[in-house]
Amino acid sequence: MSNPDTDGRPLVDVLAENGRPVTTEGLDRARRSLADARARRDPKARAALLARLRAA
């Protein structure tokens, strides 16, 4: 969903403006967490799930 008031603005700025400041450490931790989750993801799992759903 799009919001014309926040489109094109960094998330950090939007959060800070709404009273939710984010530290550099917090952003780095979130980026590492996302990277770790992506590394653990099984690339064949989505295809298998789709095949099971289609077969049902």
PDB file of C-alpha atoms in Angstrom:
ATOM      1  CA  MET A   1       0.000   0.000   0.000  1.00  0.00           C
ATOM      2  CA  SER A   2       1.273   3.436  -0.839  1.00  0.00           C
ATOM      3  CA  ASN A   3       1.177   6.623   1.213  1.00  0.00           C
ATOM      4  CA  PRO A   4       1.856   9.918  -0.609  1.00  0.00           C
ATOM      5  CA  ASP A   5       3.144  11.483   2.638  1.00  0.00           C
ATOM      6  CA  THR A   6       5.915   8.916   3.009  1.00  0.00           C
ATOM      7  CA  ASP A   7       6.606   7.693  -0.537  1.00  0.00           C
ATOM      8  CA  GLY A   8      10.248   8.048  -1.487  1.00  0.00           C
ATOM      9  CA  ARG A   9      11.365   8.882   2.045  1.00  0.00           C
ATOM     10  CA  PRO A  10      13.754   6.731   4.063  1.00  0.00           C
ATOM     11  CA  LEU A  11      11.975   4.547   6.611  1.00  0.00           C
ATOM     12  CA  VAL A  12      14.315   5.825   9.337  1.00  0.00           C
ATOM     13  CA  ASP A  13      13.067   9.385   8.804  1.00  0.00           C
ATOM     14  CA  VAL A  14       9.416   8.350   8.815  1.00  0.00           C
ATOM     15  CA  LEU A  15       9.853   6.328  12.016  1.00  0.00           C
ATOM     16  CA  ALA A  16      11.710   9.160  13.770  1.00  0.00           C
ATOM     17  CA  GLU A  17       9.038  11.631  12.734  1.00  0.00           C
ATOM     18  CA  ASN A  18       6.455   9.395  14.388  1.00  0.00           C
ATOM     19  CA  GLY A  19       8.354   9.126  17.668  1.00  0.00           C
ATOM     20  CA  ARG A  20      10.116   5.839  16.867  1.00  0.00           C
ATOM     21  CA  PRO A  21      13.781   6.723  16.422  1.00  0.00           C
ATOM     22  CA  VAL A  22      16.010   3.947  15.110  1.00  0.00           C
ATOM     23  CA  THR A  23      19.681   3.623  15.945  1.00  0.00           C
ATOM     24  CA  THR A  24      22.344   2.560  13.501  1.00  0.00           C
ATOM     25  CA  GLU A  25      22.881  -0.521  15.668  1.00  0.00           C
ATOM     26  CA  GLY A  26      19.192  -1.399  15.391  1.00  0.00           C
ATOM     27  CA  LEU A  27      19.241  -1.058  11.612  1.00  0.00           C
ATOM     28  CA  ASP A  28      22.384  -3.172  11.344  1.00  0.00           C
ATOM     29  CA  ARG A  29      20.846  -5.843  13.581  1.00  0.00           C
ATOM     30  CA  ALA A  30      17.675  -5.902  11.453  1.00  0.00           C
ATOM     31  CA  ARG A  31      19.700  -6.173   8.233  1.00  0.00           C
ATOM     32  CA  ARG A  32      21.732  -9.072   9.651  1.00  0.00           C
ATOM     33  CA  SER A  33      18.586 -10.798  10.817  1.00  0.00           C
ATOM     34  CA  LEU A  34      17.002 -10.517   7.363  1.00  0.00           C
ATOM     35  CA  ALA A  35      20.176 -11.739   5.680  1.00  0.00           C
ATOM     36  CA  ASP A  36      20.342 -14.715   8.056  1.00  0.00           C
ATOM     37  CA  ALA A  37      16.699 -15.589   7.388  1.00  0.00           C
ATOM     38  CA  ARG A  38      17.248 -15.412   3.630  1.00  0.00           C
ATOM     39  CA  ALA A  39      20.314 -17.643   3.921  1.00  0.00           C
ATOM     40  CA  ARG A  40      18.296 -20.272   5.825  1.00  0.00           C
ATOM     41  CA  ARG A  41      15.414 -20.259   3.347  1.00  0.00           C
ATOM     42  CA  ASP A  42      15.069 -23.411   1.259  1.00  0.00           C
ATOM     43  CA  PRO A  43      14.770 -22.372  -2.399  1.00  0.00           C
ATOM     44  CA  LYS A  44      12.806 -25.513  -3.242  1.00  0.00           C
ATOM     45  CA  ALA A  45      10.287 -25.055  -0.427  1.00  0.00           C
ATOM     46  CA  ARG A  46       8.163 -22.532  -2.324  1.00  0.00           C
ATOM     47  CA  ALA A  47       7.943 -24.755  -5.393  1.00  0.00           C
ATOM     48  CA  ALA A  48       6.983 -27.734  -3.232  1.00  0.00           C
ATOM     49  CA  LEU A  49       4.309 -25.699  -1.441  1.00  0.00           C
ATOM     50  CA  LEU A  50       2.827 -24.517  -4.743  1.00  0.00           C
ATOM     51  CA  ALA A  51       2.783 -28.090  -6.061  1.00  0.00           C
ATOM     52  CA  ARG A  52       0.953 -29.313  -2.921  1.00  0.00           C
ATOM     53  CA  LEU A  53      -1.587 -26.485  -3.169  1.00  0.00           C
ATOM     54  CA  ARG A  54      -2.255 -27.184  -6.831  1.00  0.00           C
ATOM     55  CA  ALA A  55      -2.683 -30.895  -6.129  1.00  0.00           C
ATOM     56  CA  ALA A  56      -5.206 -30.255  -3.341  1.00  0.00           C
TER      57      ALA A  56
END
